[in-house]
Coordinates of N, CA and C in Angstrom, one line a residue:
X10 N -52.1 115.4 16.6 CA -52.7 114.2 16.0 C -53.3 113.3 17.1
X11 N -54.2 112.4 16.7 CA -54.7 111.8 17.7 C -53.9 110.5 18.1
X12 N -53.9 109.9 19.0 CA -52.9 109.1 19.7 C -53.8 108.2 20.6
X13 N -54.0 107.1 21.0 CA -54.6 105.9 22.2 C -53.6 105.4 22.2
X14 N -52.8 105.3 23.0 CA -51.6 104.4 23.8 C -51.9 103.2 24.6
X15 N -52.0 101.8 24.4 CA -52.1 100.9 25.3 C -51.0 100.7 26.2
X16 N -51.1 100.5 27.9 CA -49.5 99.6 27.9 C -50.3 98.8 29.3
X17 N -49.8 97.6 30.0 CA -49.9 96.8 30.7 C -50.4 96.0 30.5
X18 N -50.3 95.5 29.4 CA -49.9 93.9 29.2 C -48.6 93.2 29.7
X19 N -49.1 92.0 29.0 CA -47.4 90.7 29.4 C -48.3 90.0 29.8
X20 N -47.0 88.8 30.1 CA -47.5 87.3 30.9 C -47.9 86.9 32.1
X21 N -49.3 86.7 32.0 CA -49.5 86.4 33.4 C -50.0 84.6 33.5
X22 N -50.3 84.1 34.9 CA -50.8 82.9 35.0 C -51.8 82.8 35.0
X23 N -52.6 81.5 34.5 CA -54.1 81.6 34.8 C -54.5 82.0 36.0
X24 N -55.6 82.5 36.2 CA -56.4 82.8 37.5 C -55.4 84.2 38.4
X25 N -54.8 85.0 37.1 CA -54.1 86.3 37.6 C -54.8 87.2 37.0
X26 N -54.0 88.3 37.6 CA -54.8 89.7 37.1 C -54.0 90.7 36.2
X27 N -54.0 91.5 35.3 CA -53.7 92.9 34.8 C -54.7 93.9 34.5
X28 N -54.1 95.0 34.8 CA -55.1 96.1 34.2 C -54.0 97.1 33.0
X29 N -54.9 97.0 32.0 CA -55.1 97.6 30.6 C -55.3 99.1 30.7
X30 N -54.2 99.9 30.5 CA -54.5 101.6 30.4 C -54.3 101.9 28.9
X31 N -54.9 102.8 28.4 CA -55.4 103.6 26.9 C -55.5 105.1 27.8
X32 N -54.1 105.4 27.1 CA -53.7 106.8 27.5 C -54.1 107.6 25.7
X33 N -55.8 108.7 26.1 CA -55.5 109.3 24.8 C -55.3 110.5 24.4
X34 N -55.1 111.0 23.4 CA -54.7 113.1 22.9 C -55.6 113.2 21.9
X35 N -55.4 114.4 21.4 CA -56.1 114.6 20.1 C -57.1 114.3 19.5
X36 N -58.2 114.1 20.5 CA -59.6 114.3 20.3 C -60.3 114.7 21.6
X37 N -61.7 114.5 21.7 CA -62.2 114.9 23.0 C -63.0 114.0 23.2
X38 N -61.8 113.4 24.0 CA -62.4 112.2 24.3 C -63.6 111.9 25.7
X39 N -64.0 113.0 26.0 CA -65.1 113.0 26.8 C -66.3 112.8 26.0
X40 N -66.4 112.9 24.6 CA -67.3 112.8 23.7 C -67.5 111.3 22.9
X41 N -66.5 110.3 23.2 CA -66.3 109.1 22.5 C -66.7 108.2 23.5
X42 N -67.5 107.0 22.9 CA -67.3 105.5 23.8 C -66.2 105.2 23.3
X43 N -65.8 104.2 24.5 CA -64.3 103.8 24.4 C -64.5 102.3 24.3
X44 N -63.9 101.9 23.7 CA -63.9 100.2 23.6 C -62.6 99.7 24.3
X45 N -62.8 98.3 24.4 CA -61.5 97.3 24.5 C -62.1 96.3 23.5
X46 N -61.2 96.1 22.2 CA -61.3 94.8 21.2 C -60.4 94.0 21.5
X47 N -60.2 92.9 21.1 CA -59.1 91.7 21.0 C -59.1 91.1 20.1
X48 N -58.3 90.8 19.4 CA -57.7 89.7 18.7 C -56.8 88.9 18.8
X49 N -57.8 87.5 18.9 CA -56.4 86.1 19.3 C -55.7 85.9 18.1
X50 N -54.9 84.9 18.3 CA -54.3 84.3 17.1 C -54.8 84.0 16.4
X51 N -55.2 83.9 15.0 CA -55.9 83.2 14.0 C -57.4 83.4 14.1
X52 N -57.8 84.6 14.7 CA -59.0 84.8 15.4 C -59.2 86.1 14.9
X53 N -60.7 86.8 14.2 CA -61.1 88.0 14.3 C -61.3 88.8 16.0
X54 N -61.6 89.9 15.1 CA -61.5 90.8 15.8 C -63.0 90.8 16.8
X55 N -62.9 90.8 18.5 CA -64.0 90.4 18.9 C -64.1 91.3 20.2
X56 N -65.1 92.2 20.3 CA -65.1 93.2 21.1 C -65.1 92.7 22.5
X57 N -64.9 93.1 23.7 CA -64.6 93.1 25.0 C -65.4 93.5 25.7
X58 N -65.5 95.3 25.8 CA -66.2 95.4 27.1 C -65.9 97.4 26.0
X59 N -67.0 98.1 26.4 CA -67.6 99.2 26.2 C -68.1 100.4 27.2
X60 N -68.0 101.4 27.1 CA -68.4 102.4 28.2 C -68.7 103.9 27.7
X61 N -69.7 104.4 28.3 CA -70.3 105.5 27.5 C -69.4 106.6 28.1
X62 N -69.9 107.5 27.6 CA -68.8 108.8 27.0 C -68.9 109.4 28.8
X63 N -69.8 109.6 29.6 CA -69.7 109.9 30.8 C -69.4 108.5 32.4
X64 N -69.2 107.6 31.8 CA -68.6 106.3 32.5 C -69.9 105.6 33.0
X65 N -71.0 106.0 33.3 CA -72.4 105.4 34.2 C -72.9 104.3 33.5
X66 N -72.8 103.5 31.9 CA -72.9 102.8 31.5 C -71.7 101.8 30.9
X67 N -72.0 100.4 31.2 CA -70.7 99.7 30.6 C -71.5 98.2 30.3
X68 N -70.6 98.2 29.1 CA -71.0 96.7 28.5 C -69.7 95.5 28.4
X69 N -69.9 94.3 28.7 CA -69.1 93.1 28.4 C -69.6 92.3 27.8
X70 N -69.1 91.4 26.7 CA -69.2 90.3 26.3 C -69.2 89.0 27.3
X71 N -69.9 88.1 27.0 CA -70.7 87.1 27.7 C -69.0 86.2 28.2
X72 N -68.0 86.3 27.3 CA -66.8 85.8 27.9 C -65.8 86.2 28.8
X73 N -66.1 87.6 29.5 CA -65.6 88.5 30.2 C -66.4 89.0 31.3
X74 N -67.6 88.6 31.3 CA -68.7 89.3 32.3 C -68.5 88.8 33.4
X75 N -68.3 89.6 34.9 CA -67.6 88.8 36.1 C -66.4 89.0 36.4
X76 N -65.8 89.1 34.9 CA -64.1 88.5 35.8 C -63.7 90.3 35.2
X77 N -64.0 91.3 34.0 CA -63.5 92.4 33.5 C -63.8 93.4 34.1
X78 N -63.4 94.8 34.3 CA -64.2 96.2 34.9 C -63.6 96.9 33.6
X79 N -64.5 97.7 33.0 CA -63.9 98.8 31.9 C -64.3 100.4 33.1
X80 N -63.7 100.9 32.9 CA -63.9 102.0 33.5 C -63.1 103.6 32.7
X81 N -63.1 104.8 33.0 CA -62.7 106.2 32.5 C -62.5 107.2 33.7
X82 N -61.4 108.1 33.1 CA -61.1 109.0 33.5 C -61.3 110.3 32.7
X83 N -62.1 111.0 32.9 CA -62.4 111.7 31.3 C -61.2 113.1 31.8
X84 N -60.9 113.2 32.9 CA -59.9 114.6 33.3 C -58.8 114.0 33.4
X85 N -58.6 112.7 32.5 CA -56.9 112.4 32.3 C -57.4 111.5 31.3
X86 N -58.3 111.5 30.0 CA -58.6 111.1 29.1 C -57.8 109.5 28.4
X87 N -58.6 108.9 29.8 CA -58.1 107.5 29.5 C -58.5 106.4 30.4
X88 N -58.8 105.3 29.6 CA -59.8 104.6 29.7 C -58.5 103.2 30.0
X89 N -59.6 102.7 31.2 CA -59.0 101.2 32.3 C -59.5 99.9 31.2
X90 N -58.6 98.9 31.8 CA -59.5 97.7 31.8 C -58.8 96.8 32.5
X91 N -60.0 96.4 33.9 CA -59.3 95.5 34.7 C -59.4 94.3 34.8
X92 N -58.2 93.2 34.7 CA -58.9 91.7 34.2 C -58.2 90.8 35.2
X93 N -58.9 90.3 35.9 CA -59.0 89.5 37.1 C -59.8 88.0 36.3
X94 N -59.0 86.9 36.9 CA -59.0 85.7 36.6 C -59.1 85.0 35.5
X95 N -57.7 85.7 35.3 CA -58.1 85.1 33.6 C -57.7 84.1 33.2
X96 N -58.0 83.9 31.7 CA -57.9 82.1 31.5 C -57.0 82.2 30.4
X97 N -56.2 81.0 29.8 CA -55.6 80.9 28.5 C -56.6 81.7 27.5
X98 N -57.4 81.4 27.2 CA -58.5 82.0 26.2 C -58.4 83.0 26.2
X99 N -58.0 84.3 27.3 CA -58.4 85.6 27.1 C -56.7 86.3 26.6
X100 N -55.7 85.1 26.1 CA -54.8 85.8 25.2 C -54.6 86.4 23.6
X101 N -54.6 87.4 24.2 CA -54.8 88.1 22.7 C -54.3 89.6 23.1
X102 N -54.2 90.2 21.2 CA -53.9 91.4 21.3 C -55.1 92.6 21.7
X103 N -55.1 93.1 22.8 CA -55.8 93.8 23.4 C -55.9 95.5 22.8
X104 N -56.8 96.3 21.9 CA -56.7 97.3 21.5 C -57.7 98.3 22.6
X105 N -57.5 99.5 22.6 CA -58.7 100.7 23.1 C -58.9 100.9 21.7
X106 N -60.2 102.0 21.3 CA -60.6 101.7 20.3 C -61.6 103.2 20.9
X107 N -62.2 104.1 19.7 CA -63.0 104.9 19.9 C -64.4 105.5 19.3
X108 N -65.4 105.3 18.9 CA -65.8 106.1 18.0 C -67.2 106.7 18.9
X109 N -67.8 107.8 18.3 CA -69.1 108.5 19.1 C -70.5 108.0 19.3
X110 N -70.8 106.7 18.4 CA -71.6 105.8 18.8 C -71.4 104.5 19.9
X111 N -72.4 104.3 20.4 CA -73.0 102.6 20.7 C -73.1 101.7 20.2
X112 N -72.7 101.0 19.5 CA -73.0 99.5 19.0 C -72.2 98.4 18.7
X113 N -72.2 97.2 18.3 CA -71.2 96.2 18.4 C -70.7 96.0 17.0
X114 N -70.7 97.3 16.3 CA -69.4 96.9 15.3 C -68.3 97.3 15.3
X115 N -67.5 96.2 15.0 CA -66.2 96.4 15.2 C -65.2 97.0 14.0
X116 N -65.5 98.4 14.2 CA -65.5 99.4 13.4 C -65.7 100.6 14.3
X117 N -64.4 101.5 13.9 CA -64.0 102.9 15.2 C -63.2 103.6 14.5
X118 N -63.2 105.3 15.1 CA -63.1 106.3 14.6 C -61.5 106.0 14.9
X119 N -61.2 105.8 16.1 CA -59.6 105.3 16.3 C -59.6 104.7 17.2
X120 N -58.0 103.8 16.7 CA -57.7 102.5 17.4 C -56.2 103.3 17.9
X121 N -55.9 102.6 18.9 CA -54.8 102.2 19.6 C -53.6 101.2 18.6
X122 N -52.1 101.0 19.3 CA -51.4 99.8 18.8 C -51.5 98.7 19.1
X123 N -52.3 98.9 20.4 CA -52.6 96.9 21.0 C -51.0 96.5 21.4
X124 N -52.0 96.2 22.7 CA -51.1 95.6 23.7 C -51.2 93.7 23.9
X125 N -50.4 93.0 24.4 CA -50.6 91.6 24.1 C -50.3 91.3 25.7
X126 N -51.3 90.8 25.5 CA -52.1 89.8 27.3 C -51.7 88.3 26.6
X127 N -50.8 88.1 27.4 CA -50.7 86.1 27.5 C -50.4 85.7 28.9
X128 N -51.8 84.7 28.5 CA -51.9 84.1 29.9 C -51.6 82.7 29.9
X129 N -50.9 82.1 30.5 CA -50.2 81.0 30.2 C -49.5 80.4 31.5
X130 N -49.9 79.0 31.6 CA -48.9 78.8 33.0 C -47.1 78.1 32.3

């Protein structure tokens, strides 16, 4: 069955870093863009940062651009996300997320359980 595993999250301080692994199975995932979504508290669902199915293309949201790296390993089918200086704002549940197109709906073939980034001094 298919499976996206988030794990490295937790609490960090403002202006720290974690990086976000999405470990996946059961599909081919050399064939899928891979997402990172989030959802804060009391907050929809609001995409992050995107990367095409061979890694040479990557997209961020205007709240992330600078400080995120999304990146892929397609021969260990699993996709990064590095987050350097981050701010209270960027706490939320963090999903990977998959489907075979490009675009900003936030709407995917499969999701992950989401992992929770709090940044907090």
């Amino acid at each position: 069955q298919v499976q996206l595993v988030e794990s490295g999250g937790g609490l960090v301080q403002p202006g720290g870093s974690l990086r976000l692994s999405c470990a996946t199975s059961g599909f081919t995932f050399s064939s899928y863009w891979m997402y990172w979504v989030r959802q804060a508290p009391g907050k929809g669902l609001e995409w992050v940062s995107f990367i095409s199915t061979g890694g040479s293309r990557t997209y961020y949201a205007d709240s992330v651009k600078g400080r995120f790296t999304i990146s892929r390993d397609n021969a260990k089918n699993t996709v990064y996300l590095q987050m350097n200086r981050l701010k209270p704002e960027d706490t939320a549940v963090y999903y990977c997320a998959a489907k075979r197109t490009m675009d900003y709906v936030t709407k995917y073939d499969y999701w992950g359980q989401g992992t929770q980034v709090t940044v907090s001094s």
